[in-house]
Amino acid sequence: MGSLQSTLIQLLQGFKFTFGIFFFTLIFSIPLGLLVSKGRMSKIKIVSLIFQLYISILRGTPLMLQLLLVYFGPYYIFGVNLGSIQLGPFNYRFIATIVAFSLNYAAYFAEIFRGGIQSMSKGQYEAATVLGFSKMQTYFKIILPQVVKRVLPSVSNEIITLVKDTSLAQVLSVTEMFTKASAAASAQVSVIPFIVAGAFYYVTNLIIEQILNRVEKSMSYYS
Amino acid sequence: MPETKRDVVLEINKVYKSFDDLEVLKGITMEVKRGEVVAVIGPSGGGKSTLLRCATTLEKVDAGKIVIGGDVLCEDGVYCDKKLEKQIRSKFGLVFQNFNLFPHFSVRRNITEALIHVHKKSKEESEIICSQLLAKMDLTEKADAYPCNLSGGQQQRVSIARALATNPEIIFFDEPTSALDPELTKGVLNVIKELAKEKMTMVIVTHEMSFARDVADRIIFMDGGVIVEEGPAYELVTNPKQERTKAFLAGY
């Protein structure tokens, strides 16, 4: 069973990247999504329109295409060669992947956050205003905590989808788990690597699901 | 020398307010003295709530003057700076029709949050104030409960406690019992009656006519964006002068 062992080792090496894409995308896309939702809700028409267009395009085109565009765009369009960039352990491939994923997921998160923020009753803002809370205090103490609770189920959906979407980084030859599994499958002429990879994705999501369920439960003390 | 009179807590002078083409307030002038309880009655859409919302900074007037606790909130429709506005907000409390408690905070935190983070009182001091108010509202055992586990009447009493916590000079009530059944209404009205006995200055928009008659010193009847009639509470309810007032009161 030497081949299964080597498959596991290869996939685990790939999993580092898979997890890296997942982790950094979440770190960047959630705050970015919050900003985009703010822009989308701006009272200034033109600002709102720009962010609406952003969301429309990022949601309306394939993520795979966006990955390729972020990676090749700078060179093909502007003649700028970024290929040699290295940020600590991260090469340009990986950075481009994170950029594309973050921009894409921010668009989805923005709409989820917008839904959550707009579902808050005007009365909450008014009560906070009359009590003397500043705009920042109102947002961070009163509104955001309630929005988090409301959007969590939808955000959970996106988080779980993101784990699986990491496999798209294959188009940029990022050596994440799916790339490794494909390579192993063709080398061994076997579907076992795919099945093992599938198990990895599933177990990862199972763990994430449990964590999210716990977070949701921790906020169920009020309705 | 001072333009504002010391014993007047709220002064509203020729206030106008429109929403798009709809003129809702057409030159309202009224005064509330310290310790006075004023009830504002009238049909829906008559401008009562808008008047209250203008007085509590939730709506901006188009023209006119509002003075609260000696500070000029606006004059000729021009508002004071943000700093003074914030200071003015600490001089009044507002109790909403649908409570607007913060659902993610416990009863205690609903009451203490503004004390700690707006009025910069210590946690200990804030909690002492909170306990006293909850005792007064007969809600001591609910301090750690969340609003969703309280009845509507209890929620409204918490929101009255929240409005009282910052020791305001005047409290506005916007139809405080309209979302409650008659049983719960009684409890909330009793609390307001108690406050009236303590000489708390209050402006109450209400449809509870007998309550207004018994508790208020003065009643203002509003319709069509103007004050149609005002006078001592008992007299206005039992012996209205204006036809419009008569017609409205006949419905009760």
Short mmCIF file of C-alpha atoms in Angstrom, two decimals:
data_model
loop_
_atom_site.label_atom_id
_atom_site.label_comp_id
_atom_site.label_asym_id
_atom_site.label_seq_id
_atom_site.Cartn_x
_atom_site.Cartn_y
_atom_site.Cartn_z
CA MET A 1 0.00 0.00 0.00
CA GLY A 2 2.95 2.28 -0.60
CA SER A 3 0.97 4.19 -3.20
CA LEU A 4 -1.83 5.09 -0.79
CA GLN A 5 0.70 6.35 1.70
CA SER A 6 2.45 8.47 -0.89
CA THR A 7 -0.92 9.72 -2.11
CA LEU A 8 -1.77 10.80 1.43
CA ILE A 9 1.54 12.59 1.79
CA GLN A 10 1.11 14.39 -1.52
CA LEU A 11 -2.44 15.42 -0.72
CA LEU A 12 -1.44 16.66 2.70
CA GLN A 13 1.24 18.81 1.08
CA GLY A 14 -1.45 20.16 -1.21
CA PHE A 15 -3.80 20.68 1.71
CA LYS A 16 -1.46 23.32 3.13
CA PHE A 17 -2.19 25.46 0.08
CA THR A 18 -5.86 24.60 0.07
CA PHE A 19 -6.14 25.72 3.66
CA GLY A 20 -4.00 28.78 2.93
CA ILE A 21 -6.30 29.90 0.12
CA PHE A 22 -9.32 29.27 2.34
CA PHE A 23 -7.89 31.08 5.34
CA PHE A 24 -6.54 34.17 3.60
CA THR A 25 -9.60 34.54 1.42
CA LEU A 26 -11.81 34.65 4.51
CA ILE A 27 -9.50 37.09 6.29
CA PHE A 28 -9.58 39.50 3.36
CA SER A 29 -12.98 39.01 1.80
CA ILE A 30 -15.10 39.49 4.92
CA PRO A 31 -13.85 43.01 5.79
CA LEU A 32 -13.75 43.84 2.09
CA GLY A 33 -17.32 42.60 1.74
CA LEU A 34 -18.36 44.84 4.62
CA LEU A 35 -16.80 47.82 2.84
CA VAL A 36 -18.39 46.90 -0.49
CA SER A 37 -21.80 46.58 1.19
CA LYS A 38 -21.29 50.04 2.70
CA GLY A 39 -20.44 51.39 -0.75
CA ARG A 40 -23.40 49.63 -2.28
CA MET A 41 -25.68 51.26 0.30
CA SER A 42 -24.13 54.70 -0.14
CA LYS A 43 -26.59 57.55 -0.49
CA ILE A 44 -24.35 59.00 -3.19
CA LYS A 45 -25.84 57.57 -6.38
CA ILE A 46 -22.62 57.24 -8.34
CA VAL A 47 -20.79 55.46 -5.51
CA SER A 48 -23.66 53.05 -5.08
CA LEU A 49 -23.72 52.41 -8.83
CA ILE A 50 -20.00 51.66 -8.98
CA PHE A 51 -20.28 49.08 -6.23
CA GLN A 52 -23.40 47.63 -7.80
CA LEU A 53 -21.43 47.16 -11.00
CA TYR A 54 -18.56 45.58 -9.08
CA ILE A 55 -20.89 43.09 -7.44
CA SER A 56 -22.69 42.38 -10.70
CA ILE A 57 -19.51 41.62 -12.63
CA LEU A 58 -17.78 39.60 -9.91
CA ARG A 59 -20.87 37.47 -9.35
CA GLY A 60 -21.77 37.28 -13.03
CA THR A 61 -18.53 35.86 -14.41
CA PRO A 62 -16.73 32.60 -13.62
CA LEU A 63 -14.28 32.64 -10.74
CA MET A 64 -11.92 30.62 -12.92
CA LEU A 65 -11.89 33.42 -15.48
CA GLN A 66 -11.25 35.97 -12.73
CA LEU A 67 -8.32 33.91 -11.50
CA LEU A 68 -6.77 33.87 -14.96
CA LEU A 69 -7.41 37.58 -15.42
CA VAL A 70 -5.79 38.55 -12.13
CA TYR A 71 -2.82 36.32 -12.87
CA PHE A 72 -2.20 37.17 -16.51
CA GLY A 73 -3.83 40.60 -16.66
CA PRO A 74 -0.94 42.69 -15.37
CA TYR A 75 1.43 41.26 -17.99
CA TYR A 76 -0.87 40.96 -21.00
CA ILE A 77 -2.65 44.27 -20.49
CA PHE A 78 0.02 46.48 -18.92
CA GLY A 79 3.19 44.61 -19.78
CA VAL A 80 4.09 44.48 -16.11
CA ASN A 81 5.83 41.30 -15.10
CA LEU A 82 4.97 40.43 -11.54
CA GLY A 83 6.02 36.81 -11.86
CA SER A 84 9.05 37.22 -9.66
CA ILE A 85 7.16 38.70 -6.72
CA GLN A 86 7.60 36.82 -3.48
CA LEU A 87 5.94 37.80 -0.21
CA GLY A 88 7.54 35.67 2.48
CA PRO A 89 6.65 32.09 1.59
CA PHE A 90 4.05 33.18 -0.98
CA ASN A 91 4.82 33.40 -4.68
CA TYR A 92 2.93 35.39 -7.27
CA ARG A 93 0.70 32.47 -8.21
CA PHE A 94 -0.53 32.15 -4.69
CA ILE A 95 -0.94 35.89 -4.19
CA ALA A 96 -2.93 36.22 -7.43
CA THR A 97 -5.15 33.37 -6.26
CA ILE A 98 -5.85 35.08 -2.94
CA VAL A 99 -6.54 38.40 -4.69
CA ALA A 100 -9.00 36.87 -7.14
CA PHE A 101 -10.75 34.79 -4.49
CA SER A 102 -11.01 37.72 -2.09
CA LEU A 103 -12.43 40.06 -4.72
CA ASN A 104 -14.93 37.43 -5.77
CA TYR A 105 -16.06 36.38 -2.32
CA ALA A 106 -16.27 39.99 -1.15
CA ALA A 107 -19.00 40.52 -3.77
CA TYR A 108 -21.06 37.67 -2.35
CA PHE A 109 -20.43 38.65 1.26
CA ALA A 110 -21.33 42.26 0.47
CA GLU A 111 -24.82 41.27 -0.63
CA ILE A 112 -25.29 39.03 2.39
CA PHE A 113 -24.20 41.82 4.72
CA ARG A 114 -26.41 44.31 2.93
CA GLY A 115 -29.38 42.03 3.46
CA GLY A 116 -28.51 41.73 7.14
CA ILE A 117 -27.95 45.44 7.68
CA GLN A 118 -31.11 46.45 5.84
CA SER A 119 -33.17 43.98 7.82
CA MET A 120 -32.39 45.89 11.01
CA SER A 121 -35.30 47.99 12.17
CA LYS A 122 -34.96 51.75 12.07
CA GLY A 123 -35.97 51.74 15.72
CA GLN A 124 -32.63 50.27 16.77
CA TYR A 125 -30.79 53.20 15.22
CA GLU A 126 -33.24 55.67 16.69
CA ALA A 127 -33.05 54.23 20.19
CA ALA A 128 -29.25 54.35 20.00
CA THR A 129 -29.26 57.92 18.66
CA VAL A 130 -31.56 59.20 21.37
CA LEU A 131 -29.45 57.52 24.06
CA GLY A 132 -26.49 59.48 22.76
CA PHE A 133 -24.43 56.72 21.15
CA SER A 134 -22.13 57.93 18.40
CA LYS A 135 -22.44 56.53 14.88
CA MET A 136 -19.46 54.24 15.46
CA GLN A 137 -20.80 53.00 18.79
CA THR A 138 -24.21 52.39 17.27
CA TYR A 139 -22.68 50.42 14.42
CA PHE A 140 -20.28 48.30 16.43
CA LYS A 141 -22.28 47.82 19.65
CA ILE A 142 -25.86 47.73 18.48
CA ILE A 143 -26.11 46.95 14.78
CA LEU A 144 -23.18 44.70 13.83
CA PRO A 145 -23.66 42.09 16.60
CA GLN A 146 -27.27 41.64 15.55
CA VAL A 147 -26.33 41.55 11.87
CA VAL A 148 -23.75 38.83 12.53
CA LYS A 149 -26.44 36.64 14.01
CA ARG A 150 -28.78 37.24 11.11
CA VAL A 151 -26.26 36.60 8.34
CA LEU A 152 -24.49 33.64 9.89
CA PRO A 153 -26.49 30.93 8.07
CA SER A 154 -25.82 32.56 4.68
CA VAL A 155 -22.19 33.23 5.53
CA SER A 156 -21.81 29.58 6.55
CA ASN A 157 -22.97 28.58 3.09
CA GLU A 158 -20.29 30.73 1.49
CA ILE A 159 -17.58 29.44 3.81
CA ILE A 160 -18.38 25.85 2.95
CA THR A 161 -18.51 26.64 -0.76
CA LEU A 162 -15.15 28.35 -0.44
CA VAL A 163 -13.49 25.17 0.82
CA LYS A 164 -14.53 23.42 -2.38
CA ASP A 165 -13.84 26.40 -4.65
CA THR A 166 -10.18 26.37 -3.63
CA SER A 167 -9.82 23.57 -6.17
CA LEU A 168 -10.21 26.19 -8.92
CA ALA A 169 -6.71 27.42 -8.10
CA GLN A 170 -5.65 24.47 -10.23
CA VAL A 171 -5.91 26.70 -13.32
CA LEU A 172 -2.99 28.74 -12.00
CA SER A 173 -1.05 25.57 -11.21
CA VAL A 174 -1.12 26.34 -7.52
CA THR A 175 -0.15 23.04 -5.96
CA GLU A 176 -3.23 22.81 -3.79
CA MET A 177 -4.88 19.54 -2.93
CA PHE A 178 -6.94 19.12 -6.07
CA THR A 179 -3.94 19.72 -8.35
CA LYS A 180 -2.04 17.11 -6.38
CA ALA A 181 -4.93 14.67 -6.58
CA SER A 182 -5.19 15.06 -10.37
CA ALA A 183 -1.47 14.48 -10.75
CA ALA A 184 -1.53 11.43 -8.51
CA ALA A 185 -4.58 10.03 -10.29
CA SER A 186 -2.99 10.17 -13.71
CA ALA A 187 0.35 8.87 -12.42
CA GLN A 188 -1.31 5.89 -10.73
CA VAL A 189 -4.06 5.44 -13.32
CA SER A 190 -6.50 5.24 -10.42
CA VAL A 191 -9.42 7.14 -8.95
CA ILE A 192 -8.25 6.50 -5.40
CA PRO A 193 -6.50 9.91 -5.13
CA PHE A 194 -9.76 11.63 -6.08
CA ILE A 195 -11.68 9.68 -3.49
CA VAL A 196 -9.12 10.48 -0.82
CA ALA A 197 -9.19 14.16 -1.83
CA GLY A 198 -12.99 14.07 -1.63
CA ALA A 199 -12.72 12.68 1.89
CA PHE A 200 -10.34 15.50 2.83
CA TYR A 201 -12.73 18.15 1.55
CA TYR A 202 -15.64 16.53 3.29
CA VAL A 203 -13.93 16.13 6.65
CA THR A 204 -12.71 19.73 6.48
CA ASN A 205 -16.24 20.93 5.88
CA LEU A 206 -17.61 18.65 8.57
CA ILE A 207 -15.31 20.31 11.08
CA ILE A 208 -16.19 23.79 9.81
CA GLU A 209 -19.88 22.92 10.03
CA GLN A 210 -19.50 21.88 13.66
CA ILE A 211 -17.67 25.10 14.51
CA LEU A 212 -20.30 27.23 12.76
CA ASN A 213 -23.10 25.37 14.51
CA ARG A 214 -21.47 26.15 17.81
CA VAL A 215 -21.09 29.80 16.96
CA GLU A 216 -24.74 29.92 15.93
CA LYS A 217 -25.77 28.27 19.16
CA SER A 218 -23.74 30.74 21.19
CA MET A 219 -25.89 33.50 19.73
CA SER A 220 -29.22 31.79 20.25
CA TYR A 221 -29.77 33.31 23.68
CA TYR A 222 -31.90 36.01 22.09
CA SER A 223 -34.24 36.21 19.14
CA MET B 1 -31.33 88.84 29.77
CA PRO B 2 -31.53 85.08 29.06
CA GLU B 3 -33.83 84.42 26.17
CA THR B 4 -35.00 81.15 27.66
CA LYS B 5 -36.99 80.88 30.82
CA ARG B 6 -35.57 78.66 33.53
CA ASP B 7 -38.76 76.91 34.46
CA VAL B 8 -39.50 75.99 30.87
CA VAL B 9 -37.97 72.65 29.93
CA LEU B 10 -39.27 72.46 26.39
CA GLU B 11 -40.03 75.34 24.11
CA ILE B 12 -41.30 74.80 20.59
CA ASN B 13 -41.90 77.88 18.53
CA LYS B 14 -43.57 78.06 15.11
CA VAL B 15 -42.23 74.72 13.98
CA TYR B 16 -42.88 73.63 10.41
CA LYS B 17 -42.12 70.24 8.90
CA SER B 18 -42.92 68.73 5.51
CA PHE B 19 -42.26 65.34 4.00
CA ASP B 20 -41.89 66.05 0.30
CA ASP B 21 -45.14 67.80 -0.60
CA LEU B 22 -46.97 66.84 2.55
CA GLU B 23 -46.91 69.50 5.24
CA VAL B 24 -47.19 67.66 8.54
CA LEU B 25 -46.51 70.43 11.04
CA LYS B 26 -47.89 73.85 10.23
CA GLY B 27 -46.48 76.19 12.80
CA ILE B 28 -46.62 74.43 16.15
CA THR B 29 -45.95 76.50 19.26
CA MET B 30 -45.97 74.98 22.73
CA GLU B 31 -44.19 75.07 26.05
CA VAL B 32 -43.68 72.54 28.80
CA LYS B 33 -42.80 73.77 32.28
CA ARG B 34 -40.68 71.89 34.76
CA GLY B 35 -42.71 69.22 36.52
CA GLU B 36 -45.55 69.49 34.09
CA VAL B 37 -47.22 66.51 32.40
CA VAL B 38 -48.57 67.30 28.96
CA ALA B 39 -50.60 64.83 26.93
CA VAL B 40 -50.80 65.22 23.18
CA ILE B 41 -53.90 63.69 21.66
CA GLY B 42 -55.51 63.69 18.26
CA PRO B 43 -56.28 61.51 15.25
CA SER B 44 -53.61 59.50 13.49
CA GLY B 45 -51.81 61.49 10.84
CA GLY B 46 -52.43 64.70 12.74
CA GLY B 47 -48.73 65.30 13.36
CA LYS B 48 -48.40 64.19 17.01
CA SER B 49 -45.67 61.66 16.42
CA THR B 50 -43.82 63.91 14.00
CA LEU B 51 -43.83 66.67 16.59
CA LEU B 52 -42.34 64.28 19.12
CA ARG B 53 -39.76 63.07 16.64
CA CYS B 54 -38.74 66.64 15.86
CA ALA B 55 -38.40 67.42 19.56
CA THR B 56 -36.20 64.35 20.04
CA THR B 57 -33.86 65.08 17.09
CA LEU B 58 -35.08 62.10 15.07
CA GLU B 59 -36.51 64.43 12.44
CA LYS B 60 -35.23 67.81 11.39
CA VAL B 61 -37.67 70.70 11.28
CA ASP B 62 -37.86 72.97 8.22
CA ALA B 63 -38.45 76.14 10.18
CA GLY B 64 -38.99 77.25 13.75
CA LYS B 65 -37.23 77.01 17.06
CA ILE B 66 -36.79 74.23 19.59
CA VAL B 67 -35.23 74.78 23.01
CA ILE B 68 -34.66 71.89 25.41
CA GLY B 69 -33.44 72.47 28.95
CA GLY B 70 -32.26 75.95 28.01
CA ASP B 71 -30.19 74.79 25.05
CA VAL B 72 -31.25 75.90 21.60
CA LEU B 73 -31.49 72.84 19.36
CA CYS B 74 -32.54 74.83 16.35
CA GLU B 75 -33.59 78.33 15.47
CA ASP B 76 -35.23 79.36 12.19
CA GLY B 77 -34.68 75.78 11.11
CA VAL B 78 -30.90 76.05 11.56
CA TYR B 79 -29.48 73.40 13.86
CA CYS B 80 -26.83 73.75 16.53
CA ASP B 81 -23.47 71.99 16.18
CA LYS B 82 -23.08 68.26 16.79
CA LYS B 83 -21.50 68.75 20.18
CA LEU B 84 -24.40 70.72 21.58
CA GLU B 85 -26.85 68.36 19.91
CA LYS B 86 -25.24 65.48 21.78
CA GLN B 87 -25.45 67.44 25.01
CA ILE B 88 -29.13 68.15 24.35
CA ARG B 89 -29.75 64.45 23.77
CA SER B 90 -28.61 63.75 27.30
CA LYS B 91 -31.31 66.09 28.59
CA PHE B 92 -34.28 64.08 27.41
CA GLY B 93 -35.41 60.50 27.23
CA LEU B 94 -37.69 58.90 24.68
CA VAL B 95 -39.95 55.91 25.13
CA PHE B 96 -41.03 54.32 21.86
CA GLN B 97 -44.31 52.70 20.97
CA ASN B 98 -42.57 49.42 20.13
CA PHE B 99 -39.95 49.67 22.89
CA ASN B 100 -36.87 49.34 20.66
CA LEU B 101 -34.90 47.58 23.34
CA PHE B 102 -31.58 46.11 22.23
CA PRO B 103 -32.42 42.41 21.88
CA HIS B 104 -28.83 41.18 22.21
CA PHE B 105 -28.33 42.93 25.55
CA SER B 106 -29.67 41.76 28.89
CA VAL B 107 -32.14 44.03 30.68
CA ARG B 108 -29.30 45.30 32.85
CA ARG B 109 -27.08 46.09 29.89
CA ASN B 110 -29.92 47.81 28.04
CA ILE B 111 -30.05 50.23 30.94
CA THR B 112 -26.37 50.58 31.78
CA GLU B 113 -24.80 50.65 28.31
CA ALA B 114 -25.42 54.35 27.66
CA LEU B 115 -24.50 55.26 31.23
CA ILE B 116 -21.11 53.61 30.85
CA HIS B 117 -20.26 54.42 27.25
CA VAL B 118 -22.00 57.76 26.70
CA HIS B 119 -22.12 59.29 30.16
CA LYS B 120 -18.81 57.73 31.22
CA LYS B 121 -20.05 56.56 34.57
CA SER B 122 -18.30 53.66 36.29
CA LYS B 123 -19.73 50.18 35.94
CA GLU B 124 -20.48 50.04 39.67
CA GLU B 125 -22.33 53.34 39.69
CA SER B 126 -24.26 52.40 36.56
CA GLU B 127 -25.36 49.12 38.10
CA ILE B 128 -26.54 50.84 41.24
CA ILE B 129 -28.65 53.22 39.14
CA CYS B 130 -29.93 50.23 37.18
CA SER B 131 -30.92 48.26 40.29
CA GLN B 132 -32.78 51.23 41.72
CA LEU B 133 -34.71 51.73 38.49
CA LEU B 134 -35.53 48.06 38.14
CA ALA B 135 -36.81 47.99 41.71
CA LYS B 136 -39.00 50.95 40.89
CA MET B 137 -40.31 49.18 37.79
CA ASP B 138 -40.89 46.01 39.81
CA LEU B 139 -38.47 44.13 37.55
CA THR B 140 -35.60 43.38 39.92
CA GLU B 141 -35.65 39.67 39.19
CA LYS B 142 -35.47 40.32 35.43
CA ALA B 143 -32.10 42.08 35.44
CA ASP B 144 -30.34 39.22 33.66
CA ALA B 145 -33.20 38.30 31.36
CA TYR B 146 -33.23 39.19 27.67
CA PRO B 147 -36.00 41.32 26.15
CA CYS B 148 -37.35 38.38 24.12
CA ASN B 149 -38.22 36.62 27.37
CA LEU B 150 -40.27 39.50 28.74
CA SER B 151 -43.90 40.42 28.18
CA GLY B 152 -44.64 43.58 26.21
CA GLY B 153 -45.51 45.41 29.41
CA GLN B 154 -42.25 44.39 31.04
CA GLN B 155 -40.32 45.41 27.94
CA GLN B 156 -41.95 48.80 27.98
CA ARG B 157 -41.10 49.24 31.64
CA VAL B 158 -37.49 48.35 30.88
CA SER B 159 -37.48 50.95 28.14
CA ILE B 160 -38.86 53.53 30.57
CA ALA B 161 -36.07 52.59 32.99
CA ARG B 162 -33.57 52.95 30.15
CA ALA B 163 -34.91 56.43 29.37
CA LEU B 164 -34.80 57.41 33.05
CA ALA B 165 -31.29 56.07 33.67
CA THR B 166 -29.49 59.13 32.36
CA ASN B 167 -31.53 61.35 34.67
CA PRO B 168 -33.12 63.43 31.91
CA GLU B 169 -34.96 66.70 32.47
CA ILE B 170 -37.88 65.58 30.35
CA ILE B 171 -39.22 62.31 29.03
CA PHE B 172 -41.18 61.92 25.82
CA PHE B 173 -43.55 59.00 25.36
CA ASP B 174 -44.66 58.08 21.86
CA GLU B 175 -47.89 56.12 22.30
CA PRO B 176 -46.28 53.98 25.01
CA THR B 177 -49.19 51.56 25.33
CA SER B 178 -50.41 51.25 21.76
CA ALA B 179 -48.61 47.92 21.28
CA LEU B 180 -49.97 46.44 24.51
CA ASP B 181 -53.14 44.66 25.51
CA PRO B 182 -55.36 46.36 28.17
CA GLU B 183 -53.95 44.28 31.01
CA LEU B 184 -50.33 45.19 30.26
CA THR B 185 -51.31 48.76 29.47
CA LYS B 186 -52.38 49.22 33.07
CA GLY B 187 -48.96 48.34 34.43
CA VAL B 188 -47.20 50.78 32.13
CA LEU B 189 -49.67 53.57 32.82
CA ASN B 190 -49.22 53.04 36.56
CA VAL B 191 -45.48 53.53 36.17
CA ILE B 192 -46.09 56.78 34.30
CA LYS B 193 -48.55 57.87 37.00
CA GLU B 194 -45.88 57.28 39.61
CA LEU B 195 -43.45 59.41 37.64
CA ALA B 196 -46.07 62.16 37.42
CA LYS B 197 -46.40 62.10 41.22
CA GLU B 198 -42.64 62.54 41.47
CA LYS B 199 -42.99 65.65 39.30
CA MET B 200 -41.14 64.22 36.34
CA THR B 201 -41.58 66.49 33.33
CA MET B 202 -43.29 64.47 30.62
CA VAL B 203 -44.83 64.80 27.18
CA ILE B 204 -47.05 61.87 26.34
CA VAL B 205 -48.56 61.17 22.95
CA THR B 206 -51.44 58.87 23.73
CA HIS B 207 -54.80 57.50 22.73
CA GLU B 208 -55.67 56.65 26.35
CA MET B 209 -58.13 59.44 26.93
CA SER B 210 -59.06 58.70 30.54
CA PHE B 211 -55.39 58.33 31.40
CA ALA B 212 -54.61 61.68 29.78
CA ARG B 213 -57.47 63.29 31.66
CA ASP B 214 -56.38 61.89 35.02
CA VAL B 215 -52.63 62.15 34.81
CA ALA B 216 -51.82 65.08 32.55
CA ASP B 217 -51.87 68.65 33.77
CA ARG B 218 -52.54 69.89 30.30
CA ILE B 219 -53.78 68.37 27.06
CA ILE B 220 -52.92 69.47 23.57
CA PHE B 221 -55.28 68.38 20.81
CA MET B 222 -53.60 68.24 17.42
CA ASP B 223 -55.13 67.70 14.03
CA GLY B 224 -54.07 68.54 10.51
CA GLY B 225 -50.64 69.70 11.63
CA VAL B 226 -51.87 72.39 13.98
CA ILE B 227 -52.78 72.64 17.64
CA VAL B 228 -56.55 72.86 17.50
CA GLU B 229 -57.10 73.29 21.20
CA GLU B 230 -55.19 73.11 24.44
CA GLY B 231 -56.08 73.51 28.05
CA PRO B 232 -56.20 71.95 31.51
CA ALA B 233 -56.63 68.21 31.07
CA TYR B 234 -59.91 67.67 32.82
CA GLU B 235 -61.53 70.69 31.27
CA LEU B 236 -60.46 69.86 27.72
CA VAL B 237 -61.73 66.31 27.92
CA THR B 238 -65.02 67.08 29.64
CA ASN B 239 -65.77 70.40 28.05
CA PRO B 240 -63.99 70.89 24.71
CA LYS B 241 -64.52 74.23 23.01
CA GLN B 242 -63.71 73.43 19.38
CA GLU B 243 -66.05 71.42 17.18
CA ARG B 244 -63.14 69.33 15.90
CA THR B 245 -62.14 68.40 19.44
CA LYS B 246 -65.71 67.54 20.35
CA ALA B 247 -66.03 65.28 17.33
CA PHE B 248 -62.76 63.52 18.14
CA LEU B 249 -63.57 62.99 21.80
CA ALA B 250 -67.05 61.76 20.98
CA GLY B 251 -65.35 58.70 19.48
CA TYR B 252 -64.11 57.65 22.96
#
